[in-house]
Amino acid sequence: MITQEMIQNFPTSPGVYLMKTSDGTVIYVGKARNLRNRVRAYVGDTRDSRVHIRFMVQLVETVDYLVTDTEKEALILENTLIKQHRPKYNINLRDDKTYFSLRMDMKEDFPRLSLVRKIPSDGARYFGPYSSATAAKEVLKQLYKMFPLRHYPLATCMARKRPCLYHQIKQCSAPCCGLISKEDYATLAEGAALFLEGKNTEIARLYRAKMNQASQEMRYEDAARYRDLVRAIEVTVERQKMVARGGDSDVFGLHQDGDRMQIALLHIRGGTVTGGRSFLFEWEMEAEEGLASFLNEYYALDAPITPQVLIPMAIPEPGPLEELLSEKAGKKVSIAAPQRGPKLEMVKLAQKNAETAAKERLAKESSSETLLSELAEKLHLTRPPKRIECYDISNIQGEMAVGSRVVFIDGKADKNLYRRYRIKGVLQSDDFAMMREVLSRRFKAETTEEQPDLIVVDGGLGQLGVLNAVLEELGVSGVEAAGLAKSRTFRDMESEEISKSDERVFRPGRKNPIVLRQSSAPLLLLARIRDEAHRFAVTYHKAVRSKIMTGSELDQVPGIGTKRKKALLKHFGSLKGVQGATLEELIAAPGMTEAAARALWEHLKGQDRRGE
C-alpha cells in the first residue's frame, strides 16, 4: 500500500516512478511532470475507477523514482524501463514485425526497386511502409506491368547476353541489352517513384507530354507506349477508392470493450491508404492513458514516423511525445485529434476498423472456445485444452533420427513455440525409445515454459504408454494425454474393394479407442495438429539428411572449413583429385597453410591405410 510517508520527500520535478512489490519486482512504471503530485494520486483509498489500479496499489511496498530535466527525457526513460522490467501493469507492445519498404537509388544508371527492412540515410528514395513482404511484392507485381524496370541487380543484368523472361512478358525494358536509353529509362523510374508517392496526376501529365513529343517527332511506337502507360495509371487510380487529403499520416482508431482495448492503425501515404494493422491489449485502463502509452511504445519500435499523427481523442500532455518524434524523424511531427473535415473522416474510418477487428476477434474466440469445449467433452478431458502439444518422430531405419514438437494455442498454431530434437541416445530403430527421449528432454529441462493442457502423440497405445510412463516418472501432473492413430486400409477379398477405418483416439485407462465422427471439428483439429507435427519432423529430417549426404570427407579434417573445402575442390577439380594430391601440392593449393595441408595429408593417408 502506498502511504503519504513514502512520498513526502519526492521532488516536484519531472521524472519516472517505479512501483515495486515486497520482493523488489517492478509492477508499474510511470512518468510525471511533477513526481510528488502524480504519485500522491495513488495514496490511500484511491478513487480511481479502474479495478486493476485499486488492486495494484495493494501490492506496492516501495516506490522509487528517477529525476529527469525535461518531460521528454522522462518519456524516453519510461520507455526504456518498461522494456527492461516488462511490468505487469504497463502496456507491453511486443512487436517483432519489421516493416518493409521499397528502395530506389536514382543515382544508379538504371534504377531498380528492391525490398528492404531498414531505411538508412544513403540518399536513396524509400516508399512504404508495407506491413508484410507479401503486400510489398504485390505492389511490385502491379508496378512492373506499368513501369517495366529491371528486376535483378545491375551486375547480373549487364552480364546477360540476351533479355530475360521478364522482357518477354513486357515487365522489363531490357536495359542490359541496350533496348532502352538511359533518358527513357529515367523517365520510367521517375514515373514509378511518383506513382508510389501517390502523385498520379503528375505522372499522367509527364507521360502525356512525352507522348505528344514522341508523336510530333514521328516516334509512334514510343508515343503508343506512353499512351498505354497513361491508360494503365488511370485505370489503377480509378480502383483506389480510399483517398485522403494531407499527405503522409498515421491514423489511429480505438475501441474499448471492458478490459480489452483494440487499436487500429491506417497508413496514409501520398493521400492514399496503403495498409494498416490492429493491436489488442487485455487490461482495463482509461482510453486516453492507454492510447498515450501505446503511441510511446509503438514509435519506440523504429516504426516509420509521419509528419502527422491523427488520433480519436486528445491524450494527456502530448507535447513531450511530439518533441521526441520530431527529433527522431528530423522534421516537425504533430499529434492531433481532428474535430471536423477529411481528417476526422479518416479517424472515423480507423475507429470502424478497430471496432470491426474487435468483433472479428470475439467471434473467432467464441468459435475456438466452442471447439475446444467440444473436444474436451468428446475426449473426456477435465477442461478445454487451451495449449495442445503434439510430438512426432522421423527417421530411416533408425538413422538420422529427429523429433518434433508443435504447439497450438486456442486451436491455432504458434510457430514461435515449435521445437526440433536431434535424437542422441537411441542408435537402433526404436520409435518408442526415441519418443521417450524427446518427451524426457521436454519435461526434464528446468524451464519456466507453460505446461500443456493436452499432449497428443502420433501413434496408438504404444506411444501413449511411453507418454504416460514419462509423465509419471518425472512427476508431471495436470497434463492430459492422447494418442492419435491413423486410419487403416482394408481390402475386401471377394469384391477387392478398398475401404478405410475411422481414425482412433486412445486415452489412458480406456481399452477401446474413442472414434470421432468423420469430418467433425474436433477430429479435424486433432488431425491438423498431428499432420503439422509430422510435417515439421519430416522437414527437419530432410534438412539433416541433406546436410549429411552433401557433406564430404574433408568436413572431418580440423582446419578445413567451408571456404578451404570449396577452394580445394575448385583447385583439384573433385574430391578424388584432392585425395590423389601430394603433400607439396596440398601446401601449394590456394588458401592452404602448411599445418592444414599436413593435417589433411595425414587424414587422407590414414583413410587409405584403413581401406587396405
Coordinates of C-alpha atoms in Angstrom, one line a residue:
M1 CA 0.0 0.0 0.0
I2 CA 1.3 3.4 -0.9
T3 CA 1.3 5.9 2.0
Q4 CA 1.9 9.6 2.4
E5 CA 5.1 8.9 4.3
M6 CA 6.6 7.1 1.3
I7 CA 6.3 10.2 -1.0
Q8 CA 6.7 13.1 1.4
N9 CA 10.2 13.7 0.2
F10 CA 9.5 13.2 -3.5
P11 CA 10.7 16.1 -5.7
T12 CA 8.3 18.2 -7.7
S13 CA 10.4 17.9 -10.9
P14 CA 9.8 15.7 -14.0
G15 CA 10.8 12.1 -13.8
V16 CA 9.8 8.5 -13.7
Y17 CA 8.5 6.4 -10.8
L18 CA 8.7 2.6 -10.3
M19 CA 6.3 0.8 -8.1
K20 CA 7.7 -2.4 -6.6
T21 CA 6.4 -5.4 -4.6
S22 CA 7.9 -6.7 -1.4
D23 CA 10.4 -8.9 -3.3
G24 CA 11.5 -6.0 -5.4
T25 CA 9.6 -6.8 -8.6
V26 CA 8.7 -3.8 -10.7
I27 CA 5.0 -3.9 -11.4
Y28 CA 4.4 -0.4 -12.8
V29 CA 6.5 2.3 -14.4
G30 CA 5.0 5.8 -14.9
K31 CA 6.2 9.2 -16.0
A32 CA 5.2 12.6 -14.5
R33 CA 5.6 16.3 -14.9
N34 CA 5.5 16.6 -11.1
L35 CA 6.6 13.3 -9.4
R36 CA 5.2 14.2 -6.0
N37 CA 1.7 15.2 -7.2
R38 CA 1.5 12.3 -9.6
V39 CA 2.3 9.6 -7.1
R40 CA 0.1 11.2 -4.4
A41 CA -2.9 10.2 -6.6
Y42 CA -2.3 6.6 -5.6
V43 CA -2.1 7.3 -1.8
G44 CA -4.6 5.6 0.5
D45 CA -8.0 4.7 -0.8
T46 CA -7.7 5.8 -4.4
R47 CA -10.8 7.0 -6.1
D48 CA -9.6 5.6 -9.4
S49 CA -12.5 3.8 -11.1
R50 CA -10.2 1.2 -12.7
V51 CA -10.3 -2.1 -10.8
H52 CA -6.7 -3.1 -11.7
I53 CA -5.4 0.2 -10.2
R54 CA -7.1 -0.4 -6.9
F55 CA -5.7 -3.9 -6.9
M56 CA -2.2 -2.8 -8.0
V57 CA -1.7 -0.3 -5.2
Q58 CA -2.4 -3.0 -2.6
L59 CA 0.7 -4.9 -3.9
V60 CA 3.1 -1.9 -3.8
E61 CA 5.6 -1.9 -0.9
T62 CA 8.0 0.7 -2.2
V63 CA 8.1 3.5 -4.9
D64 CA 11.4 4.5 -6.4
Y65 CA 11.9 7.5 -8.7
L66 CA 14.4 8.8 -11.2
V67 CA 14.5 12.6 -11.8
T68 CA 14.9 14.0 -15.3
D69 CA 15.5 17.5 -16.6
T70 CA 12.5 17.5 -19.0
E71 CA 9.3 15.7 -19.7
K72 CA 10.7 14.4 -23.0
E73 CA 13.6 12.8 -21.1
A74 CA 11.1 11.2 -18.7
L75 CA 9.2 9.8 -21.7
I76 CA 12.4 8.2 -23.1
L77 CA 13.4 6.8 -19.7
E78 CA 9.9 5.4 -19.1
N79 CA 10.0 3.5 -22.4
T80 CA 13.5 2.2 -21.6
L81 CA 12.4 1.0 -18.1
I82 CA 9.3 -0.7 -19.4
K83 CA 11.4 -2.7 -21.9
Q84 CA 13.8 -3.6 -19.2
H85 CA 11.4 -4.7 -16.5
R86 CA 8.3 -5.6 -18.5
P87 CA 5.9 -4.5 -15.6
K88 CA 2.7 -6.4 -15.3
Y89 CA 0.5 -3.3 -15.2
N90 CA 2.0 -1.5 -18.1
I91 CA 1.2 -1.8 -21.8
N92 CA 4.0 -4.0 -23.3
L93 CA 3.9 -3.9 -27.0
R94 CA 5.9 -7.0 -28.1
D95 CA 6.0 -6.3 -31.8
D96 CA 8.7 -8.3 -33.7
K97 CA 7.3 -7.4 -37.0
T98 CA 9.6 -5.3 -39.1
Y99 CA 8.0 -3.0 -41.7
F100 CA 9.0 -3.4 -45.3
S101 CA 9.8 -0.6 -47.7
L102 CA 10.7 -0.3 -51.4
R103 CA 14.1 1.3 -52.2
M104 CA 15.2 3.1 -55.4
D105 CA 18.6 4.7 -55.8
M106 CA 18.1 7.4 -58.5
K107 CA 21.9 7.8 -58.8
E108 CA 22.3 4.5 -60.5
D109 CA 22.4 4.3 -64.3
F110 CA 19.3 2.2 -64.4
P111 CA 17.5 2.5 -61.0
R112 CA 15.8 -0.6 -59.6
L113 CA 13.2 -1.2 -56.9
S114 CA 14.2 -3.5 -54.1
L115 CA 12.6 -4.7 -50.9
V116 CA 14.3 -3.6 -47.7
R117 CA 13.7 -3.6 -43.9
K118 CA 16.0 -0.8 -42.8
I119 CA 16.0 2.8 -44.0
P120 CA 19.5 4.2 -43.7
S121 CA 20.5 7.8 -44.7
D122 CA 22.1 6.8 -48.1
G123 CA 20.4 9.3 -50.4
A124 CA 18.1 6.7 -52.0
R125 CA 14.3 7.1 -52.1
Y126 CA 12.2 4.9 -49.9
F127 CA 8.5 4.1 -50.4
G128 CA 6.1 2.5 -47.9
P129 CA 5.9 1.2 -45.3
Y130 CA 4.2 -2.2 -46.1
S131 CA 3.2 -4.4 -43.2
S132 CA 4.4 -7.6 -44.9
A133 CA 6.6 -8.8 -47.7
T134 CA 3.5 -10.2 -49.5
A135 CA 1.9 -6.7 -49.6
A136 CA 5.1 -5.1 -50.9
K137 CA 5.6 -7.8 -53.5
E138 CA 2.0 -7.4 -54.7
V139 CA 2.7 -3.7 -55.2
L140 CA 5.8 -4.5 -57.2
K141 CA 3.9 -7.0 -59.3
Q142 CA 1.4 -4.4 -60.3
L143 CA 4.0 -1.7 -60.7
Y144 CA 6.1 -3.7 -63.2
K145 CA 3.1 -4.0 -65.5
M146 CA 3.1 -0.2 -65.9
F147 CA 6.7 0.6 -65.4
P148 CA 9.0 -2.1 -66.9
L149 CA 12.1 -1.6 -64.7
R150 CA 14.8 -4.1 -64.3
H151 CA 14.3 -6.9 -61.7
Y152 CA 17.8 -8.0 -61.0
P153 CA 21.0 -6.3 -59.6
L154 CA 22.8 -4.3 -62.3
A155 CA 25.9 -6.6 -62.4
T156 CA 23.6 -9.6 -63.0
C157 CA 21.7 -7.7 -65.8
M158 CA 24.8 -6.5 -67.6
A159 CA 26.3 -10.0 -67.6
R160 CA 23.4 -11.2 -69.7
K161 CA 23.7 -11.7 -73.5
R162 CA 20.0 -11.6 -74.2
P163 CA 16.9 -10.2 -72.5
C164 CA 15.4 -12.2 -69.6
L165 CA 11.9 -13.7 -69.4
Y166 CA 10.5 -10.6 -67.8
H167 CA 11.2 -8.7 -71.0
Q168 CA 9.3 -11.3 -73.0
I169 CA 6.2 -10.7 -70.8
K170 CA 6.7 -6.9 -71.1
Q171 CA 7.7 -6.3 -67.5
C172 CA 11.3 -5.3 -68.1
S173 CA 12.6 -2.8 -70.7
A174 CA 15.9 -4.8 -71.0
P175 CA 18.5 -2.0 -70.3
C176 CA 21.0 -4.9 -70.2
C177 CA 20.8 -5.3 -73.9
G178 CA 20.5 -1.6 -74.8
L179 CA 16.9 -1.8 -75.8
I180 CA 16.1 1.4 -73.9
S181 CA 18.1 4.6 -73.5
K182 CA 19.2 6.0 -70.1
E183 CA 16.9 9.0 -70.6
D184 CA 13.8 6.9 -71.4
Y185 CA 14.6 4.6 -68.5
A186 CA 15.0 7.5 -66.2
T187 CA 11.5 8.7 -67.2
L188 CA 10.1 5.2 -66.3
A189 CA 11.9 5.3 -62.9
E190 CA 10.6 8.7 -62.1
G191 CA 7.1 7.7 -63.1
A192 CA 7.3 4.6 -60.8
A193 CA 8.6 6.9 -57.9
L194 CA 5.8 9.4 -58.4
F195 CA 3.2 6.5 -58.6
L196 CA 4.5 5.1 -55.3
E197 CA 4.3 8.6 -53.7
G198 CA 0.6 8.8 -54.8
K199 CA 1.3 11.7 -57.3
N200 CA -0.7 10.1 -60.1
T201 CA -1.7 13.4 -61.7
E202 CA 1.9 14.4 -62.1
I203 CA 2.7 11.1 -63.8
A204 CA -0.2 11.4 -66.2
R205 CA 0.9 14.9 -67.1
L206 CA 4.5 13.9 -67.5
Y207 CA 3.7 10.9 -69.8
R208 CA 1.2 12.8 -71.8
A209 CA 3.9 15.4 -72.6
K210 CA 6.3 12.6 -73.6
M211 CA 3.5 11.0 -75.7
N212 CA 2.9 14.3 -77.6
Q213 CA 6.6 14.9 -78.1
A214 CA 7.2 11.4 -79.5
S215 CA 4.2 11.8 -81.7
Q216 CA 5.5 15.2 -83.1
E217 CA 8.8 13.6 -83.8
M218 CA 7.0 10.7 -85.5
R219 CA 8.3 8.1 -83.0
Y220 CA 4.9 6.5 -83.0
E221 CA 5.9 3.3 -81.1
D222 CA 7.2 5.4 -78.2
A223 CA 4.1 7.5 -78.3
A224 CA 1.9 4.4 -78.1
R225 CA 3.9 3.1 -75.2
Y226 CA 3.4 6.3 -73.3
R227 CA -0.3 6.3 -74.2
D228 CA -0.7 2.7 -72.8
L229 CA 1.1 3.8 -69.6
V230 CA -1.2 6.7 -69.1
R231 CA -4.2 4.4 -69.6
A232 CA -2.9 1.9 -67.1
I233 CA -2.3 4.6 -64.5
E234 CA -5.8 6.0 -64.9
V235 CA -7.4 2.5 -64.6
T236 CA -5.3 1.9 -61.4
V237 CA -6.2 5.2 -59.9
E238 CA -9.9 4.5 -60.5
R239 CA -9.6 1.3 -58.4
Q240 CA -8.2 3.2 -55.5
K241 CA -11.3 4.2 -53.7
M242 CA -9.8 5.1 -50.3
V243 CA -8.2 8.5 -50.7
A244 CA -7.5 11.2 -48.1
R245 CA -6.0 14.7 -48.1
G246 CA -3.0 15.9 -46.3
G247 CA 0.0 13.8 -47.5
D248 CA 1.6 11.2 -45.2
S249 CA -0.2 10.3 -41.9
D250 CA -0.6 7.6 -39.4
V251 CA -4.3 7.4 -38.3
F252 CA -5.3 5.6 -35.1
G253 CA -8.7 4.3 -34.1
L254 CA -9.6 2.8 -30.7
H255 CA -12.4 0.5 -29.5
Q256 CA -12.7 -0.4 -25.8
D257 CA -14.8 -3.3 -24.5
G258 CA -14.5 -3.9 -20.8
D259 CA -10.9 -4.9 -20.1
R260 CA -9.9 -5.1 -23.8
M261 CA -8.6 -2.3 -25.9
Q262 CA -8.4 -2.7 -29.7
I263 CA -6.3 -0.2 -31.6
A264 CA -6.3 0.0 -35.4
L265 CA -3.7 1.8 -37.4
L266 CA -4.1 3.1 -41.0
H267 CA -1.1 4.1 -43.1
I268 CA -1.8 7.1 -45.3
R269 CA 0.9 7.7 -47.9
G270 CA 0.6 10.3 -50.6
G271 CA -3.0 10.8 -49.6
T272 CA -3.8 7.1 -50.2
V273 CA -4.5 4.3 -47.7
T274 CA -1.6 1.9 -48.3
G275 CA -2.3 -0.5 -45.4
G276 CA -3.0 -1.0 -41.8
R277 CA -2.6 -3.1 -38.6
S278 CA -4.5 -3.9 -35.5
F279 CA -3.3 -4.3 -31.9
L280 CA -5.1 -5.8 -28.8
F281 CA -4.4 -5.1 -25.2
E282 CA -6.2 -7.1 -22.4
W283 CA -6.1 -4.8 -19.4
E284 CA -8.6 -2.2 -18.1
M285 CA -7.3 1.4 -18.5
E286 CA -8.6 4.8 -19.4
A287 CA -8.7 5.2 -23.2
E288 CA -6.6 8.4 -23.2
E289 CA -3.9 6.9 -21.0
G290 CA -3.8 3.6 -22.9
L291 CA -3.5 5.4 -26.3
A292 CA -0.7 7.6 -25.0
S293 CA 1.2 4.6 -23.7
F294 CA 0.6 2.8 -26.9
L295 CA 1.9 5.6 -29.1
N296 CA 5.1 5.9 -27.0
E297 CA 5.7 2.1 -27.2
Y298 CA 4.8 1.9 -30.9
Y299 CA 7.1 4.6 -32.2
A300 CA 9.9 3.4 -30.0
L301 CA 10.0 0.2 -32.1
D302 CA 11.6 2.1 -35.0
A303 CA 8.2 2.3 -36.9
P304 CA 8.3 4.9 -39.7
I305 CA 7.3 8.4 -38.4
T306 CA 5.0 10.5 -40.4
P307 CA 4.6 14.3 -40.1
Q308 CA 1.0 13.9 -38.9
V309 CA -0.4 11.5 -36.3
L310 CA -4.2 11.6 -36.1
I311 CA -5.9 10.1 -33.1
P312 CA -9.5 9.8 -32.0
M313 CA -9.1 11.7 -28.7
A314 CA -6.7 14.1 -27.1
I315 CA -4.1 12.4 -25.0
P316 CA -2.6 14.0 -21.8
E317 CA 0.5 16.1 -22.3
P318 CA 1.2 15.3 -26.0
G319 CA 4.0 18.0 -26.2
P320 CA 6.9 15.8 -25.0
L321 CA 5.9 13.0 -27.4
E322 CA 5.7 15.4 -30.3
E323 CA 9.1 16.8 -29.5
L324 CA 10.6 13.3 -29.2
L325 CA 9.1 12.2 -32.5
S326 CA 10.1 15.4 -34.3
E327 CA 13.7 14.9 -33.1
K328 CA 13.7 11.3 -34.1
A329 CA 12.2 12.0 -37.6
G330 CA 14.3 15.1 -38.3
K331 CA 11.1 17.1 -39.1
K332 CA 8.2 18.5 -37.3
V333 CA 5.6 15.9 -36.1
S334 CA 2.2 16.9 -34.9
I335 CA -0.3 14.7 -32.9
A336 CA -3.8 15.9 -33.3
A337 CA -7.4 14.8 -32.6
P338 CA -9.3 16.3 -35.6
Q339 CA -12.8 17.7 -34.9
R340 CA -14.1 18.2 -38.5
G341 CA -13.3 17.7 -42.1
P342 CA -11.5 15.0 -44.1
K343 CA -9.1 14.2 -41.3
L344 CA -12.0 13.4 -38.9
E345 CA -13.4 11.1 -41.6
M346 CA -10.1 9.2 -41.7
V347 CA -10.1 8.9 -37.9
K348 CA -13.7 7.6 -38.0
L349 CA -12.6 5.0 -40.6
A350 CA -9.8 3.9 -38.2
Q351 CA -12.3 3.7 -35.4
K352 CA -14.5 1.5 -37.6
N353 CA -11.6 -0.8 -38.3
A354 CA -10.8 -1.1 -34.6
E355 CA -14.4 -2.0 -33.9
T356 CA -14.6 -4.5 -36.7
A357 CA -11.3 -6.1 -35.6
A358 CA -12.6 -6.4 -32.0
K359 CA -15.9 -8.1 -33.3
E360 CA -14.0 -10.4 -35.5
R361 CA -11.6 -11.5 -32.8
L362 CA -14.5 -12.0 -30.4
A363 CA -16.3 -14.2 -33.0
K364 CA -13.1 -16.3 -33.6
E365 CA -12.5 -16.7 -29.8
S366 CA -16.1 -17.8 -29.4
S367 CA -15.7 -20.3 -32.1
S368 CA -12.4 -21.6 -30.7
E369 CA -13.9 -21.9 -27.2
T370 CA -16.8 -23.9 -28.6
L371 CA -14.5 -26.2 -30.5
L372 CA -12.1 -26.8 -27.5
S373 CA -15.1 -27.4 -25.2
E374 CA -16.5 -30.0 -27.7
L375 CA -13.0 -31.6 -27.9
A376 CA -12.8 -31.8 -24.1
E377 CA -16.3 -33.4 -24.0
K378 CA -15.5 -36.0 -26.6
L379 CA -12.2 -37.0 -25.1
H380 CA -13.4 -36.8 -21.5
L381 CA -10.9 -34.1 -20.6
T382 CA -11.1 -32.2 -17.3
R383 CA -11.1 -28.9 -19.1
P384 CA -10.9 -27.4 -22.6
P385 CA -7.3 -27.7 -23.8
K386 CA -6.0 -24.1 -24.3
R387 CA -2.5 -25.3 -25.0
I388 CA -2.0 -28.5 -27.0
E389 CA 1.4 -30.0 -27.8
C390 CA 2.0 -32.8 -30.3
Y391 CA 5.1 -34.9 -30.8
D392 CA 6.4 -37.0 -33.7
I393 CA 9.5 -38.9 -34.8
S394 CA 11.1 -39.1 -38.2
N395 CA 14.0 -41.5 -39.2
I396 CA 15.1 -44.0 -41.8
Q397 CA 15.6 -47.3 -40.1
G398 CA 17.0 -45.6 -37.0
E399 CA 19.4 -43.4 -39.0
M400 CA 19.4 -39.6 -38.8
A401 CA 16.5 -39.7 -36.3
V402 CA 14.8 -36.5 -35.2
G403 CA 11.8 -35.5 -33.2
S404 CA 9.4 -32.5 -33.4
R405 CA 7.1 -30.6 -31.2
V406 CA 4.3 -28.3 -32.4
V407 CA 2.2 -26.1 -30.2
F408 CA -1.4 -25.0 -30.7
I409 CA -2.8 -22.2 -28.5
D410 CA -6.6 -21.8 -28.6
G411 CA -6.7 -24.1 -31.6
K412 CA -4.1 -22.1 -33.6
A413 CA -0.5 -23.0 -34.4
D414 CA 2.1 -20.9 -32.5
K415 CA 5.2 -21.4 -34.5
N416 CA 7.3 -19.5 -32.1
L417 CA 6.9 -22.4 -29.7
Y418 CA 7.8 -25.2 -32.1
R419 CA 10.9 -27.2 -31.2
R420 CA 13.2 -29.7 -33.0
Y421 CA 15.1 -32.5 -31.4
R422 CA 18.1 -34.4 -32.7
I423 CA 17.9 -38.0 -31.3
K424 CA 21.1 -38.6 -29.4
G425 CA 20.7 -41.6 -27.1
V426 CA 19.0 -44.2 -29.4
L427 CA 21.2 -45.9 -32.0
Q428 CA 18.7 -48.5 -33.3
S429 CA 15.4 -48.3 -35.0
D430 CA 13.1 -47.9 -32.0
D431 CA 10.4 -45.3 -32.3
F432 CA 9.2 -45.8 -28.7
A433 CA 12.7 -45.2 -27.2
M434 CA 13.1 -42.1 -29.5
M435 CA 9.7 -40.8 -28.3
R436 CA 10.8 -41.4 -24.7
E437 CA 14.0 -39.4 -25.2
V438 CA 12.2 -36.4 -26.8
L439 CA 9.5 -36.3 -24.1
S440 CA 12.1 -36.7 -21.3
R441 CA 14.1 -33.8 -22.7
R442 CA 11.0 -31.7 -22.9
F443 CA 10.0 -32.2 -19.2
K444 CA 13.4 -32.7 -17.6
A445 CA 14.6 -29.3 -18.6
E446 CA 14.4 -26.6 -16.0
T447 CA 12.2 -24.1 -17.7
T448 CA 9.5 -21.6 -17.0
E449 CA 7.7 -22.7 -20.1
E450 CA 4.0 -23.1 -19.7
Q451 CA 2.8 -26.7 -19.2
P452 CA 0.4 -28.1 -21.9
D453 CA -3.2 -28.9 -21.1
L454 CA -3.1 -31.8 -23.6
I455 CA -0.3 -33.8 -25.2
V456 CA -1.0 -35.7 -28.4
V457 CA 1.4 -38.3 -29.8
D458 CA 1.2 -39.7 -33.3
G459 CA 0.5 -43.3 -32.7
G460 CA -1.7 -45.7 -30.8
L461 CA -1.5 -47.4 -27.4
G462 CA 2.3 -48.0 -27.6
Q463 CA 3.2 -44.3 -28.0
L464 CA 0.6 -43.3 -25.5
G465 CA 2.1 -45.8 -23.0
V466 CA 5.5 -44.1 -23.4
L467 CA 4.0 -40.7 -22.8
N468 CA 2.2 -41.8 -19.7
A469 CA 5.4 -43.5 -18.4
V470 CA 7.5 -40.3 -18.9
L471 CA 4.9 -38.1 -17.2
E472 CA 4.7 -40.5 -14.2
E473 CA 8.5 -40.9 -13.9
L474 CA 9.1 -37.1 -13.9
G475 CA 6.1 -36.3 -11.7
V476 CA 4.3 -34.2 -14.2
S477 CA 0.7 -33.6 -13.1
G478 CA -2.3 -31.8 -14.6
V479 CA -1.4 -32.8 -18.2
E480 CA -3.9 -34.8 -20.2
A481 CA -2.6 -37.4 -22.8
A482 CA -3.9 -38.8 -26.0
G483 CA -2.6 -40.9 -28.9
L484 CA -4.0 -40.4 -32.4
A485 CA -3.8 -43.4 -34.6
K486 CA -4.2 -43.1 -38.4
S487 CA -7.0 -44.8 -40.2
R488 CA -6.2 -48.3 -41.6
T489 CA -6.8 -49.5 -45.1
F490 CA -8.7 -52.8 -45.8
R491 CA -9.2 -54.8 -49.0
D492 CA -12.3 -57.0 -49.3
M493 CA -11.0 -60.4 -50.6
E494 CA -14.2 -61.1 -52.6
S495 CA -15.0 -57.7 -54.1
E496 CA -11.4 -56.3 -53.9
E497 CA -12.9 -53.0 -52.8
I498 CA -10.6 -50.9 -50.6
S499 CA -12.0 -49.2 -47.5
K500 CA -10.6 -47.2 -44.7
S501 CA -11.3 -47.4 -41.0
D502 CA -12.0 -44.4 -38.8
E503 CA -9.2 -42.5 -37.1
R504 CA -9.0 -43.5 -33.5
V505 CA -8.0 -41.6 -30.3
F506 CA -6.6 -43.6 -27.4
R507 CA -6.8 -42.3 -23.9
P508 CA -5.2 -43.5 -20.7
G509 CA -7.4 -46.0 -18.7
R510 CA -9.5 -46.9 -21.7
K511 CA -9.0 -50.2 -23.5
N512 CA -11.1 -49.2 -26.6
P513 CA -10.3 -46.1 -28.6
I514 CA -12.6 -43.1 -29.0
V515 CA -13.9 -42.8 -32.5
L516 CA -14.8 -39.3 -33.5
R517 CA -17.3 -38.6 -36.3
Q518 CA -15.6 -38.2 -39.7
S519 CA -15.2 -34.6 -40.7
S520 CA -16.2 -33.4 -37.2
A521 CA -14.5 -30.3 -36.0
P522 CA -12.7 -32.0 -33.1
L523 CA -11.3 -34.7 -35.3
L524 CA -10.2 -32.2 -38.0
L525 CA -8.4 -30.2 -35.3
L526 CA -6.5 -33.2 -34.0
A527 CA -5.7 -34.4 -37.5
R528 CA -4.3 -30.9 -38.4
I529 CA -2.2 -30.9 -35.3
R530 CA -0.9 -34.4 -35.9
D531 CA -0.2 -33.6 -39.6
E532 CA 1.7 -30.4 -38.7
A533 CA 3.9 -32.3 -36.2
H534 CA 4.6 -34.9 -38.9
R535 CA 5.4 -32.1 -41.5
F536 CA 7.7 -30.4 -39.1
A537 CA 9.6 -33.6 -38.2
V538 CA 10.0 -34.7 -41.8
T539 CA 11.2 -31.2 -42.9
Y540 CA 13.9 -31.3 -40.2
H541 CA 14.8 -34.9 -41.1
K542 CA 15.3 -33.9 -44.7
A543 CA 17.5 -31.0 -43.7
V544 CA 19.7 -33.3 -41.5
R545 CA 19.8 -35.9 -44.2
S546 CA 20.7 -33.3 -46.9
K547 CA 23.5 -31.9 -44.7
I548 CA 24.9 -35.4 -44.1
M549 CA 24.6 -36.5 -47.8
T550 CA 26.1 -33.4 -49.2
G551 CA 29.0 -33.4 -46.8
S552 CA 32.4 -34.8 -47.7
E553 CA 35.4 -36.4 -46.2
L554 CA 37.0 -33.0 -46.0
D555 CA 34.5 -31.9 -43.3
Q556 CA 36.1 -34.3 -40.9
V557 CA 39.5 -32.6 -41.1
P558 CA 40.4 -30.0 -38.4
G559 CA 41.3 -26.7 -40.1
I560 CA 39.4 -27.4 -43.2
G561 CA 36.4 -25.1 -43.2
T562 CA 33.8 -24.3 -45.8
K563 CA 36.0 -21.8 -47.7
R564 CA 39.0 -24.0 -47.8
K565 CA 36.9 -27.0 -48.8
K566 CA 35.5 -25.1 -51.8
A567 CA 38.9 -23.8 -52.7
L568 CA 40.4 -27.3 -52.7
L569 CA 37.6 -28.8 -54.7
K570 CA 37.8 -26.0 -57.3
H571 CA 41.6 -26.3 -57.5
F572 CA 41.8 -30.0 -57.8
G573 CA 38.6 -30.5 -59.7
S574 CA 37.0 -33.1 -57.4
L575 CA 37.3 -35.0 -54.1
K576 CA 39.2 -37.7 -56.0
G577 CA 41.7 -35.0 -57.2
V578 CA 42.3 -33.9 -53.6
Q579 CA 42.8 -37.5 -52.5
G580 CA 45.4 -38.1 -55.2
A581 CA 47.4 -34.9 -54.5
T582 CA 50.9 -34.9 -52.9
L583 CA 51.7 -33.1 -49.7
E584 CA 53.6 -30.5 -51.7
E585 CA 50.6 -29.9 -54.0
L586 CA 48.3 -29.6 -51.0
I587 CA 50.6 -27.0 -49.4
A588 CA 50.7 -25.0 -52.6
A589 CA 46.9 -25.0 -53.1
P590 CA 45.2 -21.6 -52.7
G591 CA 44.3 -20.7 -49.2
M592 CA 46.1 -23.6 -47.5
T593 CA 48.6 -23.3 -44.7
E594 CA 51.3 -25.9 -44.2
A595 CA 49.7 -27.0 -40.9
A596 CA 46.2 -27.5 -42.5
A597 CA 47.8 -29.3 -45.5
R598 CA 49.7 -31.7 -43.3
A599 CA 46.5 -32.4 -41.2
L600 CA 44.6 -33.2 -44.4
W601 CA 47.5 -35.3 -45.8
E602 CA 47.6 -37.4 -42.6
H603 CA 43.9 -37.8 -42.6
L604 CA 43.8 -39.0 -46.3
K605 CA 46.7 -41.4 -45.8
G606 CA 45.0 -42.8 -42.7
Q607 CA 41.9 -43.4 -44.7
D608 CA 43.9 -45.2 -47.4
R609 CA 45.5 -47.5 -44.7
R610 CA 42.1 -48.4 -43.2
G611 CA 40.9 -49.2 -46.7
E612 CA 43.7 -51.7 -47.4

